[in-house]
Amino acid sequence: MEQQGFAHRTIFSFFKPFGMNTKLYGLFPIKIGSINSIRHVASPTIGYSYSPDYTKPLFGRDLGYFQEYTNSNGEKAYFDRFSGTSAGSTPRQERQGDDFFIKQCVSGPKKMDGDKEKKIDLFSWRMNTSYNFVSDQFPLSNLSSSLSSKSGKKTES
């Protein structure tokens, strides 16, 4: 099914980090080369997110983003005219969930000439997952993780 012509779409999703974020600090006296100690900072955040199901009326109004039709198997199906375009597919499932993030940074002071020290960031590790309260299957999302590091001799503070 294809539809020609111009169409616009306005969709929204909502994310609100709660006041439940903090920073946890740790300092470990470890001697590695010119580094005298390791500083670990963990910053956890909990948030809430919401995205509606656009196949259903929103606030009592059908937005017309989907055309309902019966497929060859006699089942009800939806045609999204934005699927496959640069706008991307329109969300077809409601999502209400808690989002969990944690950012961890590991750094250390490097001894320079004399008594001077320079802070160097060794690496940063981010992880996040979420729990969808309205999902019947697989309400817990995959754990996403990324690790980044500044390497080389030129390390900025």
PDB file of C-alpha atoms in Angstrom:
ATOM      1  CA  MET A   1       0.000   0.000   0.000  1.00  0.00           C
ATOM      2  CA  GLU A   2       1.429   3.381  -0.958  1.00  0.00           C
ATOM      3  CA  GLN A   3       0.024   6.865  -0.639  1.00  0.00           C
ATOM      4  CA  GLN A   4       1.217   9.873  -2.601  1.00  0.00           C
ATOM      5  CA  GLY A   5       1.237  13.482  -1.460  1.00  0.00           C
ATOM      6  CA  PHE A   6       2.393  15.566   1.455  1.00  0.00           C
ATOM      7  CA  ALA A   7       1.474  14.754   5.029  1.00  0.00           C
ATOM      8  CA  HIS A   8       2.676  16.006   8.388  1.00  0.00           C
ATOM      9  CA  ARG A   9       2.861  14.294  11.719  1.00  0.00           C
ATOM     10  CA  THR A  10       3.404  15.502  15.251  1.00  0.00           C
ATOM     11  CA  ILE A  11       4.343  12.883  17.800  1.00  0.00           C
ATOM     12  CA  PHE A  12       5.607  13.262  21.319  1.00  0.00           C
ATOM     13  CA  SER A  13       7.239  11.263  24.016  1.00  0.00           C
ATOM     14  CA  PHE A  14       7.863  12.354  27.546  1.00  0.00           C
ATOM     15  CA  PHE A  15      10.877  11.767  29.768  1.00  0.00           C
ATOM     16  CA  LYS A  16      11.223  13.187  33.245  1.00  0.00           C
ATOM     17  CA  PRO A  17      14.206  12.422  35.427  1.00  0.00           C
ATOM     18  CA  PHE A  18      13.104  12.253  39.034  1.00  0.00           C
ATOM     19  CA  GLY A  19      14.916  14.056  41.795  1.00  0.00           C
ATOM     20  CA  MET A  20      16.541  10.717  42.442  1.00  0.00           C
ATOM     21  CA  ASN A  21      20.002  11.320  41.119  1.00  0.00           C
ATOM     22  CA  THR A  22      23.185  11.614  43.080  1.00  0.00           C
ATOM     23  CA  LYS A  23      26.933  11.141  42.820  1.00  0.00           C
ATOM     24  CA  LEU A  24      28.925   8.511  44.644  1.00  0.00           C
ATOM     25  CA  TYR A  25      32.665   9.062  45.031  1.00  0.00           C
ATOM     26  CA  GLY A  26      35.433   6.593  45.722  1.00  0.00           C
ATOM     27  CA  LEU A  27      39.178   7.154  46.029  1.00  0.00           C
ATOM     28  CA  PHE A  28      41.578   4.238  45.834  1.00  0.00           C
ATOM     29  CA  PRO A  29      45.296   4.643  46.691  1.00  0.00           C
ATOM     30  CA  ILE A  30      46.814   2.616  43.842  1.00  0.00           C
ATOM     31  CA  LYS A  31      50.239   3.381  42.368  1.00  0.00           C
ATOM     32  CA  ILE A  32      50.349   2.793  38.600  1.00  0.00           C
ATOM     33  CA  GLY A  33      53.288   4.523  36.939  1.00  0.00           C
ATOM     34  CA  SER A  34      52.979   8.256  37.637  1.00  0.00           C
ATOM     35  CA  ILE A  35      49.378   7.891  38.921  1.00  0.00           C
ATOM     36  CA  ASN A  36      49.150   7.805  42.728  1.00  0.00           C
ATOM     37  CA  SER A  37      45.430   7.087  43.138  1.00  0.00           C
ATOM     38  CA  ILE A  38      42.251   6.321  41.214  1.00  0.00           C
ATOM     39  CA  ARG A  39      39.063   8.360  41.629  1.00  0.00           C
ATOM     40  CA  HIS A  40      35.747   6.687  40.754  1.00  0.00           C
ATOM     41  CA  VAL A  41      32.554   8.751  40.359  1.00  0.00           C
ATOM     42  CA  ALA A  42      29.225   6.962  39.808  1.00  0.00           C
ATOM     43  CA  SER A  43      26.156   9.041  38.851  1.00  0.00           C
ATOM     44  CA  PRO A  44      22.906   7.019  38.862  1.00  0.00           C
ATOM     45  CA  THR A  45      19.622   8.520  37.572  1.00  0.00           C
ATOM     46  CA  ILE A  46      16.053   7.199  37.575  1.00  0.00           C
ATOM     47  CA  GLY A  47      13.482   8.639  35.190  1.00  0.00           C
ATOM     48  CA  TYR A  48       9.951   8.105  33.897  1.00  0.00           C
ATOM     49  CA  SER A  49       9.004   8.048  30.220  1.00  0.00           C
ATOM     50  CA  TYR A  50       5.732   7.908  28.315  1.00  0.00           C
ATOM     51  CA  SER A  51       4.839   7.520  24.648  1.00  0.00           C
ATOM     52  CA  PRO A  52       1.240   6.908  23.469  1.00  0.00           C
ATOM     53  CA  ASP A  53      -0.122   4.313  21.030  1.00  0.00           C
ATOM     54  CA  TYR A  54      -0.909   6.370  17.928  1.00  0.00           C
ATOM     55  CA  THR A  55      -3.206   3.696  16.423  1.00  0.00           C
ATOM     56  CA  LYS A  56      -5.781   4.693  19.071  1.00  0.00           C
ATOM     57  CA  PRO A  57      -7.466   8.090  19.551  1.00  0.00           C
ATOM     58  CA  LEU A  58      -5.388  10.497  21.634  1.00  0.00           C
ATOM     59  CA  PHE A  59      -7.318  12.818  23.969  1.00  0.00           C
ATOM     60  CA  GLY A  60     -10.512  11.737  22.185  1.00  0.00           C
ATOM     61  CA  ARG A  61      -9.210  12.622  18.721  1.00  0.00           C
ATOM     62  CA  ASP A  62      -8.118  10.277  15.921  1.00  0.00           C
ATOM     63  CA  LEU A  63      -4.915  11.806  14.549  1.00  0.00           C
ATOM     64  CA  GLY A  64      -5.178   9.835  11.289  1.00  0.00           C
ATOM     65  CA  TYR A  65      -1.575   8.616  11.290  1.00  0.00           C
ATOM     66  CA  PHE A  66      -2.673   5.039  10.463  1.00  0.00           C
ATOM     67  CA  GLN A  67      -5.118   3.633   7.952  1.00  0.00           C
ATOM     68  CA  GLU A  68      -6.803   0.458   9.156  1.00  0.00           C
ATOM     69  CA  TYR A  69      -7.355  -2.293   6.573  1.00  0.00           C
ATOM     70  CA  THR A  70      -7.888  -6.046   6.375  1.00  0.00           C
ATOM     71  CA  ASN A  71      -4.878  -7.977   5.080  1.00  0.00           C
ATOM     72  CA  SER A  72      -4.966 -11.114   2.867  1.00  0.00           C
ATOM     73  CA  ASN A  73      -5.312 -13.356   5.962  1.00  0.00           C
ATOM     74  CA  GLY A  74      -8.460 -11.510   7.049  1.00  0.00           C
ATOM     75  CA  GLU A  75      -6.668  -9.867  10.000  1.00  0.00           C
ATOM     76  CA  LYS A  76      -6.882  -6.218  10.970  1.00  0.00           C
ATOM     77  CA  ALA A  77      -3.698  -4.360   9.992  1.00  0.00           C
ATOM     78  CA  TYR A  78      -2.478  -0.765   9.989  1.00  0.00           C
ATOM     79  CA  PHE A  79      -0.776   1.204   7.232  1.00  0.00           C
ATOM     80  CA  ASP A  80       1.646   3.880   8.431  1.00  0.00           C
ATOM     81  CA  ARG A  81       2.332   6.304   5.594  1.00  0.00           C
ATOM     82  CA  PHE A  82       5.523   7.477   7.374  1.00  0.00           C
ATOM     83  CA  SER A  83       7.105   4.021   7.582  1.00  0.00           C
ATOM     84  CA  GLY A  84      10.200   3.823   5.391  1.00  0.00           C
ATOM     85  CA  THR A  85      10.578   7.607   5.175  1.00  0.00           C
ATOM     86  CA  SER A  86      13.131   9.883   6.785  1.00  0.00           C
ATOM     87  CA  ALA A  87      10.484  10.758   9.413  1.00  0.00           C
ATOM     88  CA  GLY A  88      10.533   7.150  10.627  1.00  0.00           C
ATOM     89  CA  SER A  89       7.705   4.878  11.684  1.00  0.00           C
ATOM     90  CA  THR A  90       4.960   6.131  13.973  1.00  0.00           C
ATOM     91  CA  PRO A  91       4.907   4.391  17.392  1.00  0.00           C
ATOM     92  CA  ARG A  92       2.201   1.696  17.519  1.00  0.00           C
ATOM     93  CA  GLN A  93       2.491   0.688  21.153  1.00  0.00           C
ATOM     94  CA  GLU A  94       2.038   2.641  24.332  1.00  0.00           C
ATOM     95  CA  ARG A  95       5.083   2.868  26.560  1.00  0.00           C
ATOM     96  CA  GLN A  96       5.142   3.814  30.224  1.00  0.00           C
ATOM     97  CA  GLY A  97       8.251   2.985  32.080  1.00  0.00           C
ATOM     98  CA  ASP A  98      11.033   3.653  34.468  1.00  0.00           C
ATOM     99  CA  ASP A  99      14.411   4.373  32.948  1.00  0.00           C
ATOM    100  CA  PHE A 100      17.640   3.618  34.795  1.00  0.00           C
ATOM    101  CA  PHE A 101      20.971   5.225  33.889  1.00  0.00           C
ATOM    102  CA  ILE A 102      24.393   5.093  35.496  1.00  0.00           C
ATOM    103  CA  LYS A 103      27.480   6.969  34.365  1.00  0.00           C
ATOM    104  CA  GLN A 104      30.815   6.024  35.858  1.00  0.00           C
ATOM    105  CA  CYS A 105      34.000   8.013  35.408  1.00  0.00           C
ATOM    106  CA  VAL A 106      37.428   6.823  36.457  1.00  0.00           C
ATOM    107  CA  SER A 107      40.237   9.362  36.677  1.00  0.00           C
ATOM    108  CA  GLY A 108      43.561   9.801  38.389  1.00  0.00           C
ATOM    109  CA  PRO A 109      45.979  12.600  39.249  1.00  0.00           C
ATOM    110  CA  LYS A 110      49.214  12.280  37.285  1.00  0.00           C
ATOM    111  CA  LYS A 111      52.346  13.628  38.918  1.00  0.00           C
ATOM    112  CA  MET A 112      53.958  16.360  36.877  1.00  0.00           C
ATOM    113  CA  ASP A 113      57.169  18.336  37.495  1.00  0.00           C
ATOM    114  CA  GLY A 114      57.685  19.212  41.158  1.00  0.00           C
ATOM    115  CA  ASP A 115      54.519  19.109  43.279  1.00  0.00           C
ATOM    116  CA  LYS A 116      52.121  19.750  40.397  1.00  0.00           C
ATOM    117  CA  GLU A 117      49.463  17.184  39.528  1.00  0.00           C
ATOM    118  CA  LYS A 118      47.235  16.969  36.479  1.00  0.00           C
ATOM    119  CA  LYS A 119      43.907  15.119  36.467  1.00  0.00           C
ATOM    120  CA  ILE A 120      43.592  12.618  33.645  1.00  0.00           C
ATOM    121  CA  ASP A 121      40.372  10.854  32.696  1.00  0.00           C
ATOM    122  CA  LEU A 122      41.125   7.170  32.252  1.00  0.00           C
ATOM    123  CA  PHE A 123      37.714   6.003  31.022  1.00  0.00           C
ATOM    124  CA  SER A 124      33.983   6.585  31.206  1.00  0.00           C
ATOM    125  CA  TRP A 125      31.345   3.835  31.303  1.00  0.00           C
ATOM    126  CA  ARG A 126      27.623   4.394  30.725  1.00  0.00           C
ATOM    127  CA  MET A 127      24.853   1.840  31.230  1.00  0.00           C
ATOM    128  CA  ASN A 128      21.102   2.083  30.905  1.00  0.00           C
ATOM    129  CA  THR A 129      17.973  -0.048  30.835  1.00  0.00           C
ATOM    130  CA  SER A 130      14.254   0.484  31.309  1.00  0.00           C
ATOM    131  CA  TYR A 131      11.133  -1.289  32.488  1.00  0.00           C
ATOM    132  CA  ASN A 132       7.887  -0.870  30.504  1.00  0.00           C
ATOM    133  CA  PHE A 133       4.858  -1.242  32.805  1.00  0.00           C
ATOM    134  CA  VAL A 134       2.305  -1.710  29.989  1.00  0.00           C
ATOM    135  CA  SER A 135       4.218  -4.352  28.006  1.00  0.00           C
ATOM    136  CA  ASP A 136       2.888  -7.906  28.179  1.00  0.00           C
ATOM    137  CA  GLN A 137       6.058  -9.432  26.757  1.00  0.00           C
ATOM    138  CA  PHE A 138       9.630  -8.529  27.656  1.00  0.00           C
ATOM    139  CA  PRO A 139       8.953  -5.497  29.874  1.00  0.00           C
ATOM    140  CA  LEU A 140      12.636  -5.212  30.806  1.00  0.00           C
ATOM    141  CA  SER A 141      14.696  -3.769  27.949  1.00  0.00           C
ATOM    142  CA  ASN A 142      18.199  -4.868  27.042  1.00  0.00           C
ATOM    143  CA  LEU A 143      21.035  -3.441  29.091  1.00  0.00           C
ATOM    144  CA  SER A 144      22.912  -0.908  26.947  1.00  0.00           C
ATOM    145  CA  SER A 145      26.520  -0.187  27.762  1.00  0.00           C
ATOM    146  CA  SER A 146      29.216   2.020  26.289  1.00  0.00           C
ATOM    147  CA  LEU A 147      32.818   2.472  27.298  1.00  0.00           C
ATOM    148  CA  SER A 148      34.972   5.382  26.172  1.00  0.00           C
ATOM    149  CA  SER A 149      38.542   6.320  26.871  1.00  0.00           C
ATOM    150  CA  LYS A 150      40.948   9.076  25.997  1.00  0.00           C
ATOM    151  CA  SER A 151      44.109   7.370  24.903  1.00  0.00           C
ATOM    152  CA  GLY A 152      47.469   8.577  23.771  1.00  0.00           C
ATOM    153  CA  LYS A 153      50.048  10.897  25.228  1.00  0.00           C
ATOM    154  CA  LYS A 154      47.984  14.087  24.885  1.00  0.00           C
ATOM    155  CA  THR A 155      45.391  13.792  27.629  1.00  0.00           C
ATOM    156  CA  GLU A 156      43.424  16.938  28.388  1.00  0.00           C
ATOM    157  CA  SER A 157      42.278  17.850  31.888  1.00  0.00           C
TER     158      SER A 157
END
